[in-house]
PDB file of C-alpha atoms in Angstrom:
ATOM      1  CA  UNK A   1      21.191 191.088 187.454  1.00 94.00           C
ATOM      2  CA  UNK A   2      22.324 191.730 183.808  1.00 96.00           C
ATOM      3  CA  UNK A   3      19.140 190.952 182.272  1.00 96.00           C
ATOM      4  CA  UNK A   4      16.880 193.068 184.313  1.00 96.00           C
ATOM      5  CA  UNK A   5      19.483 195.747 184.043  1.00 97.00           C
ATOM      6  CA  UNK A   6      18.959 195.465 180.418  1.00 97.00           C
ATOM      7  CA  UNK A   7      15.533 195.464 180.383  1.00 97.00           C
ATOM      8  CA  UNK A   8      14.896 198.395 182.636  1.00 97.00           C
ATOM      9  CA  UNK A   9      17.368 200.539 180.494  1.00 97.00           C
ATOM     10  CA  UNK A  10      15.764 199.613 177.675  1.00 97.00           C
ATOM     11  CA  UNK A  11      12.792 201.694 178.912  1.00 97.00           C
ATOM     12  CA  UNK A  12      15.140 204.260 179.852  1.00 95.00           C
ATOM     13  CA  UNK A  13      14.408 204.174 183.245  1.00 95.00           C
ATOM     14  CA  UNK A  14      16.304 204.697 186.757  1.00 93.00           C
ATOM     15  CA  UNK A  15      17.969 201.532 188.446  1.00 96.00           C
ATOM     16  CA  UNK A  16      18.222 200.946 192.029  1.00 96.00           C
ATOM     17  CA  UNK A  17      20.391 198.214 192.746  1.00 97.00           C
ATOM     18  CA  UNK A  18      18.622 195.915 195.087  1.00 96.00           C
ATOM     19  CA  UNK A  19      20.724 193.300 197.729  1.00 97.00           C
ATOM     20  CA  UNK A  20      20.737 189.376 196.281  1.00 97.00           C
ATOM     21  CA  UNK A  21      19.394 186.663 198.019  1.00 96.00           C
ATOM     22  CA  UNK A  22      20.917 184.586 195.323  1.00 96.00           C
ATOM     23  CA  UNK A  23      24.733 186.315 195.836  1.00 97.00           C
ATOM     24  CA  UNK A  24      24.054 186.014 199.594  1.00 97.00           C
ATOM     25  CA  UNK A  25      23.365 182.679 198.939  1.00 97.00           C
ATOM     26  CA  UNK A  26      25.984 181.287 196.717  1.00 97.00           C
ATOM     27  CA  UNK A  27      29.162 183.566 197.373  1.00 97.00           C
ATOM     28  CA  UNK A  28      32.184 182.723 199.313  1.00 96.00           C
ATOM     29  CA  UNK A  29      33.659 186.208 200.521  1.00 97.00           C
ATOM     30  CA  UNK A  30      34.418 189.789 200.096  1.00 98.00           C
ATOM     31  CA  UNK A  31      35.665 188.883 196.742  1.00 98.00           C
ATOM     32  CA  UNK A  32      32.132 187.549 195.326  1.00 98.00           C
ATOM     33  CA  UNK A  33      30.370 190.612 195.736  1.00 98.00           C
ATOM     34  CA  UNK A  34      33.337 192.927 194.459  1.00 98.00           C
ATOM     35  CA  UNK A  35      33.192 190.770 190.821  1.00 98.00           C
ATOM     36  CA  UNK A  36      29.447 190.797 190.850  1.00 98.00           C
ATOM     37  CA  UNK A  37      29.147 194.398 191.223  1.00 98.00           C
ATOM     38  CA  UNK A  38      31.720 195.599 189.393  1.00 98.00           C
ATOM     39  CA  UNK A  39      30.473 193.291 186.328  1.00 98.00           C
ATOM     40  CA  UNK A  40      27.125 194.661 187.078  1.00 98.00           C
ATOM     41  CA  UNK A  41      27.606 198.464 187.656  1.00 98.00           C
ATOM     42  CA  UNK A  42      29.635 198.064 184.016  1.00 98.00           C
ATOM     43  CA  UNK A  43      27.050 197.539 182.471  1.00 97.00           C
ATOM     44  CA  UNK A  44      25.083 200.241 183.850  1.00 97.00           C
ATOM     45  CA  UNK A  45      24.749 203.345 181.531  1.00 96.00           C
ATOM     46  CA  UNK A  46      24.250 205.744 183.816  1.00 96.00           C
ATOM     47  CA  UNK A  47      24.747 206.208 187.973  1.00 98.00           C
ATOM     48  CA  UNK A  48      22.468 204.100 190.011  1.00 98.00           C
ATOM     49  CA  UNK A  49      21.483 203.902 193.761  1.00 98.00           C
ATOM     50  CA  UNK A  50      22.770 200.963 195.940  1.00 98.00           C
ATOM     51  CA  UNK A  51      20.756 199.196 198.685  1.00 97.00           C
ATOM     52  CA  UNK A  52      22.106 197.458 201.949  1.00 97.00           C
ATOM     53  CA  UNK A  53      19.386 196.092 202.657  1.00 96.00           C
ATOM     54  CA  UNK A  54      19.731 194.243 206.621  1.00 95.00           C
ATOM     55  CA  UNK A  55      18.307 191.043 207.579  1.00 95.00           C
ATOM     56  CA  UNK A  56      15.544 192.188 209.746  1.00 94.00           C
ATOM     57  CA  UNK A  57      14.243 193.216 206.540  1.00 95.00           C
ATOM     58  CA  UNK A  58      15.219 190.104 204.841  1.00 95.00           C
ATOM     59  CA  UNK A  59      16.865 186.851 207.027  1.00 95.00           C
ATOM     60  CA  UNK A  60      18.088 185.720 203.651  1.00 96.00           C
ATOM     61  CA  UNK A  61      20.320 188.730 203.813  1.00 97.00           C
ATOM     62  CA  UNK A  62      22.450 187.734 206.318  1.00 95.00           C
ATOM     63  CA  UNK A  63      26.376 187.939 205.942  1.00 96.00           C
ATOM     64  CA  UNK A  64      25.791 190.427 203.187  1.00 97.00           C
ATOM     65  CA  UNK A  65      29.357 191.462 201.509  1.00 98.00           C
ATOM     66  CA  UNK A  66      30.796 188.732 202.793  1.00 96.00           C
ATOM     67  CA  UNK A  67      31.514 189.379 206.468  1.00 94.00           C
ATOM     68  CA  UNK A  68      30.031 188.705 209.388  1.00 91.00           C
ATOM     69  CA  UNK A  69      30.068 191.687 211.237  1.00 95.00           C
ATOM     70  CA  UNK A  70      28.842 195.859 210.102  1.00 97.00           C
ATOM     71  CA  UNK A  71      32.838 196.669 209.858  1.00 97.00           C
ATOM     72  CA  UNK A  72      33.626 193.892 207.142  1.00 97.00           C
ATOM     73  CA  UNK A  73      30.473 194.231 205.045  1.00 98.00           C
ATOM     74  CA  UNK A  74      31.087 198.501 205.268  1.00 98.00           C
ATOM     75  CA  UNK A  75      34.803 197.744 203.895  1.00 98.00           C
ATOM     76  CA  UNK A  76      33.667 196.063 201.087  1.00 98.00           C
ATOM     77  CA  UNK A  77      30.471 198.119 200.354  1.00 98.00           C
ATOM     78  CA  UNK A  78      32.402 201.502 200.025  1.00 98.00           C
ATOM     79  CA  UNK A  79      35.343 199.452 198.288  1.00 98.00           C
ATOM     80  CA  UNK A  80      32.514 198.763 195.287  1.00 98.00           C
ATOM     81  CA  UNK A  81      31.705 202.249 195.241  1.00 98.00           C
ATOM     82  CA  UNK A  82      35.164 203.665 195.570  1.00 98.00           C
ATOM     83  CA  UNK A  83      35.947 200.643 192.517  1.00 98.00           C
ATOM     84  CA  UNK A  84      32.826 201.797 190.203  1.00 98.00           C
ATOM     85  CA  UNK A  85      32.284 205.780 192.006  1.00 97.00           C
ATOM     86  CA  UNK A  86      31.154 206.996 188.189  1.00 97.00           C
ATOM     87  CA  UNK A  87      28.499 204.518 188.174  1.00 98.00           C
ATOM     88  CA  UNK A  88      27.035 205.120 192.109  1.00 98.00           C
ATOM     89  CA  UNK A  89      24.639 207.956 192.233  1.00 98.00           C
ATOM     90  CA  UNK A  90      24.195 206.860 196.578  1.00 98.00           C
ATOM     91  CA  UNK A  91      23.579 203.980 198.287  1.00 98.00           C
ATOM     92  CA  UNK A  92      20.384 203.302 200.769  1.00 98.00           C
ATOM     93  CA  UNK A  93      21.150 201.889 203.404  1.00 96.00           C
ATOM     94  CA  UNK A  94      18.512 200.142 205.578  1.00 96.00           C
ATOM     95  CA  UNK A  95      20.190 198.767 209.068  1.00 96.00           C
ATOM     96  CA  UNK A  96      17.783 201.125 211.255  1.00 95.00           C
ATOM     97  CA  UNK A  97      21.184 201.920 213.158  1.00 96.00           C
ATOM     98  CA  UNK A  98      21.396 205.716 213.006  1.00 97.00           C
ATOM     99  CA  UNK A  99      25.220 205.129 214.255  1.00 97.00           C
ATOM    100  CA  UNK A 100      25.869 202.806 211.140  1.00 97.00           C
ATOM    101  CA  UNK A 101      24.178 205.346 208.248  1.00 97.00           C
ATOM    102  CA  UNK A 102      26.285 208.034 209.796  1.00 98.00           C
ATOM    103  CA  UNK A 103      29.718 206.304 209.842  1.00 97.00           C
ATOM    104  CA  UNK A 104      29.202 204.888 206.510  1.00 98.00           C
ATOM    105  CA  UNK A 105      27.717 208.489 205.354  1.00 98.00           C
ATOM    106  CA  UNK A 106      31.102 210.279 206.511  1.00 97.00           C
ATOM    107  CA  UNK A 107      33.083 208.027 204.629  1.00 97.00           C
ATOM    108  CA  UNK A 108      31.329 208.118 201.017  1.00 98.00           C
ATOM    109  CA  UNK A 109      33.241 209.928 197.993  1.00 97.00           C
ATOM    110  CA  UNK A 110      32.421 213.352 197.055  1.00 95.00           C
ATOM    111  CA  UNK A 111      29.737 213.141 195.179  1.00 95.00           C
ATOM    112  CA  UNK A 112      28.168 210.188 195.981  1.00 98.00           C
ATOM    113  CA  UNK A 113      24.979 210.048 198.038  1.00 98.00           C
ATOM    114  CA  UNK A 114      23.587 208.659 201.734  1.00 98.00           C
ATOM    115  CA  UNK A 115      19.928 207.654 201.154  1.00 98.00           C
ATOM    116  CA  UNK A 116      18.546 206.898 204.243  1.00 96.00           C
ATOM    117  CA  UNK A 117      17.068 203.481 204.868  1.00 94.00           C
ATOM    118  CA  UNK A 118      16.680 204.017 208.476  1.00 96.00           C
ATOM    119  CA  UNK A 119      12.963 204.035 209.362  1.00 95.00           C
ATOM    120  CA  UNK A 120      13.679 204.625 213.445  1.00 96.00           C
ATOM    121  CA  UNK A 121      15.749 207.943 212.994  1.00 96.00           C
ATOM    122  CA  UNK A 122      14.999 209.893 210.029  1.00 97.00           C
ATOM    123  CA  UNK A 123      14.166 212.929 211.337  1.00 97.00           C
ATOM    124  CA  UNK A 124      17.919 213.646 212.661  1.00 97.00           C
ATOM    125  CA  UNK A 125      19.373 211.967 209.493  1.00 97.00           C
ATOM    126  CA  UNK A 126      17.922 213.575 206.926  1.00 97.00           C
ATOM    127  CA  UNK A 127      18.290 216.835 208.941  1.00 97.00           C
ATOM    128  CA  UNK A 128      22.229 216.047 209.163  1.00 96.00           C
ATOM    129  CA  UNK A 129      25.246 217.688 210.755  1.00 94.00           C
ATOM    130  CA  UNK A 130      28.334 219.293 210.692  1.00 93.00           C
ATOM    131  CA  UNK A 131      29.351 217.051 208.639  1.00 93.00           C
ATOM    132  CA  UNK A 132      26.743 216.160 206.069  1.00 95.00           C
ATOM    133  CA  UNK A 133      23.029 214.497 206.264  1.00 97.00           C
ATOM    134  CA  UNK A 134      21.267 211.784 204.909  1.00 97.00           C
ATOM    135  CA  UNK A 135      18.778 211.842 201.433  1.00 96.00           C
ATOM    136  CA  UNK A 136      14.930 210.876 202.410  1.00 91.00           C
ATOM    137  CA  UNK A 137      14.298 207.594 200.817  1.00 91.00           C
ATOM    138  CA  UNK A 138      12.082 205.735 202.899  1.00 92.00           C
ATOM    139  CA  UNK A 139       9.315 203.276 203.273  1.00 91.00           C
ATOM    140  CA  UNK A 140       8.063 205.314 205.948  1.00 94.00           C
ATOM    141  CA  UNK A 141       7.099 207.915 203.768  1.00 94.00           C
ATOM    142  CA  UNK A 142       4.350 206.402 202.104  1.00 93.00           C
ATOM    143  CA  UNK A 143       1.235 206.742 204.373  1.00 93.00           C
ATOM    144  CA  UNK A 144       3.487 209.667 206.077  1.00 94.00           C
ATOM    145  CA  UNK A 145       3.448 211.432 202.506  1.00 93.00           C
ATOM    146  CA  UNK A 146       1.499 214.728 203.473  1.00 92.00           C
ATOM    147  CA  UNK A 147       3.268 215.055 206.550  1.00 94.00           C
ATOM    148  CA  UNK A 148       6.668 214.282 204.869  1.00 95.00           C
ATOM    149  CA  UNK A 149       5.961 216.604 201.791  1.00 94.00           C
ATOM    150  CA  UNK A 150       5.327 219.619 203.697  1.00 95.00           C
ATOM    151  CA  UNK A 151       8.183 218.789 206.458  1.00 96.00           C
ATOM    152  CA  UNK A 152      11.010 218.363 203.314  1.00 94.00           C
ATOM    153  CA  UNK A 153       9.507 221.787 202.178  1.00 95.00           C
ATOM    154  CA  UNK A 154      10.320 223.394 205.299  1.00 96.00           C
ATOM    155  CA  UNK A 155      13.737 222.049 205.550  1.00 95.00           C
ATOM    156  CA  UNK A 156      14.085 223.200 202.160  1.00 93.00           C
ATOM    157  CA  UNK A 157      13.400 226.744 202.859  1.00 96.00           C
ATOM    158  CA  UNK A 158      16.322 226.339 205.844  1.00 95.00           C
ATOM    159  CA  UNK A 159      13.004 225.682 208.515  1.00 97.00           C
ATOM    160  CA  UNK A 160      14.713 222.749 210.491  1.00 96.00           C
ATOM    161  CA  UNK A 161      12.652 223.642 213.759  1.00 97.00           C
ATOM    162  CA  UNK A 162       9.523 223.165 211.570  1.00 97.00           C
ATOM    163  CA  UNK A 163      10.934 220.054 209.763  1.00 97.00           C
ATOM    164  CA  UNK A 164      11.169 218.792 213.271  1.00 97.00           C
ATOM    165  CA  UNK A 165       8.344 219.762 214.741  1.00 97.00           C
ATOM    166  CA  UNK A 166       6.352 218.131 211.722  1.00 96.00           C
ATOM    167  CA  UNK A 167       8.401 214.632 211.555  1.00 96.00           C
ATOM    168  CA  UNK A 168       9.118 213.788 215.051  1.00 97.00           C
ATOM    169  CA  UNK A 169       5.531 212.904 216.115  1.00 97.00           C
ATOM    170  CA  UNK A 170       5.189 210.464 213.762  1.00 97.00           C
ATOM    171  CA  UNK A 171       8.446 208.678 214.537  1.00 97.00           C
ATOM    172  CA  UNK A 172       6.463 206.378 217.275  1.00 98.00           C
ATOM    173  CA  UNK A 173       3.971 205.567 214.405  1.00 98.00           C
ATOM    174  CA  UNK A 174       7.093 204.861 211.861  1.00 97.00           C
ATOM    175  CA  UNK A 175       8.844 202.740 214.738  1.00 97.00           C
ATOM    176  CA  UNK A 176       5.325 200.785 215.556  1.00 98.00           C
ATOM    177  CA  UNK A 177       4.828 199.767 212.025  1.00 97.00           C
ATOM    178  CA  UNK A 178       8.695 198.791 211.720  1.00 96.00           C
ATOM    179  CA  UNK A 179       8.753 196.441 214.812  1.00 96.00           C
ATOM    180  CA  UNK A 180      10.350 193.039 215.079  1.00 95.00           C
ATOM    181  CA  UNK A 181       9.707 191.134 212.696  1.00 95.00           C
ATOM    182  CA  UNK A 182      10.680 193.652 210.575  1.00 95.00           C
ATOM    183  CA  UNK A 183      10.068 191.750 207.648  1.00 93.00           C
ATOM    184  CA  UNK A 184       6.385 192.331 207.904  1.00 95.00           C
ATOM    185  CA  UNK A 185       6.270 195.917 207.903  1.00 96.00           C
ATOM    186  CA  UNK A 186       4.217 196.397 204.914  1.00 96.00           C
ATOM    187  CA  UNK A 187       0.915 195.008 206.624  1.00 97.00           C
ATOM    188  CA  UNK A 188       0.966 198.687 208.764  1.00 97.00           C
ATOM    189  CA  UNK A 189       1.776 200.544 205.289  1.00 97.00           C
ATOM    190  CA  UNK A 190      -1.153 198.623 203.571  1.00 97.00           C
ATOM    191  CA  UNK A 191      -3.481 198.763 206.242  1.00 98.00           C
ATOM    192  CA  UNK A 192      -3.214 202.568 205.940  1.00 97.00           C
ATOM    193  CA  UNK A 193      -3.836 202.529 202.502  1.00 97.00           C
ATOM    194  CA  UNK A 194      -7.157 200.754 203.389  1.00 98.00           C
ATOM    195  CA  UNK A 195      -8.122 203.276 206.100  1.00 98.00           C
ATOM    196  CA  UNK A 196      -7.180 206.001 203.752  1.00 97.00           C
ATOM    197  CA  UNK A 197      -9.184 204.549 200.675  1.00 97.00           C
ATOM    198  CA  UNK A 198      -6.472 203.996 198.398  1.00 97.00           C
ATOM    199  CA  UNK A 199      -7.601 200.414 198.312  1.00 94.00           C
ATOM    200  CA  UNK A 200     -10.554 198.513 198.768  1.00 94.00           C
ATOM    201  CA  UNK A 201      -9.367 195.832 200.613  1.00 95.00           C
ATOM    202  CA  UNK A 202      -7.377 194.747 203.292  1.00 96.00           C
ATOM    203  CA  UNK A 203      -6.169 191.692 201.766  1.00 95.00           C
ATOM    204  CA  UNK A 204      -2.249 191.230 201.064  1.00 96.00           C
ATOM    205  CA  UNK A 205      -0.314 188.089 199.332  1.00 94.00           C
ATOM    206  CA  UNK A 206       0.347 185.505 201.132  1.00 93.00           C
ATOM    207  CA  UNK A 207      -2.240 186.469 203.842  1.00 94.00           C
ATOM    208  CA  UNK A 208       0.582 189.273 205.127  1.00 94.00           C
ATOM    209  CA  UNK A 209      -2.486 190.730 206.958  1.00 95.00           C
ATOM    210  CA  UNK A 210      -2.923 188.405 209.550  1.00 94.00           C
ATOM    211  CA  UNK A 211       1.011 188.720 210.715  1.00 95.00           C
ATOM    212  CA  UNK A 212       0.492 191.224 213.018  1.00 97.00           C
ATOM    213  CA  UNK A 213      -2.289 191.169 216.240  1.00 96.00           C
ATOM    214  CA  UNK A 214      -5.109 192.895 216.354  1.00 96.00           C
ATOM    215  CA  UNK A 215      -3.258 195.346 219.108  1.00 97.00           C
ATOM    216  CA  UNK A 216      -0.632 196.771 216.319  1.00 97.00           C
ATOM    217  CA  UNK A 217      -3.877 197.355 214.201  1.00 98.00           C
ATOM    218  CA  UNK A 218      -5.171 199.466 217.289  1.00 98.00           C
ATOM    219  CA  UNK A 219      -2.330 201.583 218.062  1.00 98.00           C
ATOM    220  CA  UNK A 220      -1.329 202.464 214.019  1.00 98.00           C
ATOM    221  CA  UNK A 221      -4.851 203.704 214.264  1.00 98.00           C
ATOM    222  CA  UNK A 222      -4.356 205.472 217.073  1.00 98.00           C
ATOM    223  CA  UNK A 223      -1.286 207.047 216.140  1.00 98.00           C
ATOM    224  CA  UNK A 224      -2.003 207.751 212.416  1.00 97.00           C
ATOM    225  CA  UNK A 225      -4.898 209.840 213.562  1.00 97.00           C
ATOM    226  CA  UNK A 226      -2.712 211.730 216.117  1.00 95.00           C
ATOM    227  CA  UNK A 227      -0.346 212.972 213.643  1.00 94.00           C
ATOM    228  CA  UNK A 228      -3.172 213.800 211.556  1.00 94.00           C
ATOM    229  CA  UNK A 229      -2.928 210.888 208.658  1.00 96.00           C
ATOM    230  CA  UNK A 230      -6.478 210.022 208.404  1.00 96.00           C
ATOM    231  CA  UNK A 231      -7.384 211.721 205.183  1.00 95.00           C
ATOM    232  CA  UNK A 232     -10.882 210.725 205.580  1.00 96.00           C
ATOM    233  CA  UNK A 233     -11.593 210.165 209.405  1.00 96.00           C
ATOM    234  CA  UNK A 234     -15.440 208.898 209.079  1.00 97.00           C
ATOM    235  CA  UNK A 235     -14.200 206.391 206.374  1.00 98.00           C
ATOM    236  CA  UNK A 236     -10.799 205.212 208.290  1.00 98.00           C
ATOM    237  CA  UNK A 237     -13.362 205.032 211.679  1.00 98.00           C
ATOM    238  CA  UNK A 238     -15.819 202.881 209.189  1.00 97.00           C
ATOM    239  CA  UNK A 239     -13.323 200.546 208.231  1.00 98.00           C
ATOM    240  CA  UNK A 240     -11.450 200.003 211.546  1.00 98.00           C
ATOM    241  CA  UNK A 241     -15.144 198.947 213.069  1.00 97.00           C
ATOM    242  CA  UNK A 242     -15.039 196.266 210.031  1.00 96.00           C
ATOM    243  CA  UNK A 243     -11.902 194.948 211.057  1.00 96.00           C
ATOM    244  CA  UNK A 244     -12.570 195.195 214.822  1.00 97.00           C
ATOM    245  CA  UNK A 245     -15.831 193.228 214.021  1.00 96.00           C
ATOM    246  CA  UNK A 246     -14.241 190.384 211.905  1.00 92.00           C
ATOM    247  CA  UNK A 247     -11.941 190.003 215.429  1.00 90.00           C
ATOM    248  CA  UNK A 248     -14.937 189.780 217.286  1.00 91.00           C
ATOM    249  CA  UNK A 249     -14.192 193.177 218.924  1.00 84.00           C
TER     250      UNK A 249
END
């Protein structure tokens, strides 16, 4: 942790505090993480952005702060950021448990910020309520990026019914990409990218590609085009009939 915060302030650039496999790994408690982070966050130069990352992102995540259950592990998260609040711009949190951001969200310091992790929801998280709402850091938001951009203008301008009206239809295509296994959400993100030309292949480490079936590849396609993600609809069309073909299809 100390070395690659050096390094990245060296360049004078913006930390986000990832989740440890190794302090998952090796710690013993609640107490673990409190001296790791407050070691690390002192060392920090300037506020940086937490992230809770859950284990259907990452199984080696499990147990993370120590505690087996959401009402441990959210004692000893907001304890680190209560402990080191000068040094905690937000935290992300990324449990796709709307119920979970929202208690955690109500009980942050003034000042300190709810970046949602929470690829099922968004809409009504980032939108908020009485009581506060949720920063847009997501995933999601990569091959949604048009659709996001003008949506977090019209929010902006105090145009929630248009904010909604742009974001909820792709929430099905958000929640088909994020499906159990979790972990292998980034074969729907890159296999946008393909369709959409920002890459030339469909090829991912660790052959990530093949980990979901052919019928996920179907229905992204299906839905992206529905909410109008398709930049290019003749090339996306093109390359899904290469993919189809290589599946025999």
């Amino acid at each position: 942790y100390l070395e690659q915060v050096e390094a990245i302030q060296r360049l004078d650039a913006r930390i986000i505090l990832m989740a440890s496999r190794a302090l998952a790994r090796v710690a013993k408690g609640p107490a673990d993480y409190l001296h790791v982070y407050d070691r690390v966050l002192a060392a920090c130069d300037r506020p940086v952005i937490l992230h809770w990352l859950g284990e259907m992102f990452d199984p080696q995540l499990a147990g993370y702060w120590g505690a087996p259950n959401f009402d441990g592990a959210l004692d000893t998260a907001l304890e680190v950021i209560h402990r080191n609040q000068s040094k905690v711009d937000g935290i992300k949190i990324s449990l796709l448990d709307k119920d979970k951001e929202i208690a955690m969200r109500r009980r942050l310091p003034a000042g300190v910020r709810m970046y949602t992790g929470d690829d099922f929801n968004y809409p009504e998280l980032i939108e908020g309520d009485d009581h506060g709402f949720s920063h847009a850091l997501l995933g999601i938001f990569d091959p949604l990026a048009p659709a996001a951009a003008y949506a977090v203008g019209q929010l902006g301008q105090g145009n929630a019914a248009g904010f909604r009206a742009t974001l909820d239809p792709t929430v099905p295509l958000a929640r088909l990409i994020f499906r159990a296994p979790t972990q292998y959400y980034k074969t729907g993100v890159v296999f946008l990218a393909w369709l959409n030309g920002f890459q030339n292949h469909f090829v991912m480490l660790n052959g990530a590609q093949a980990m979901r079936p052919l019928p996920y590849f179907t229905d992204v396609f299906r839905l992206a085009d529905g909410c109008g993600l398709l930049r290019d609809p003749d090339l996306a069309v093109q390359r899904m009939k290469r993919l189809l073909a290589l599946y025999g299809a």
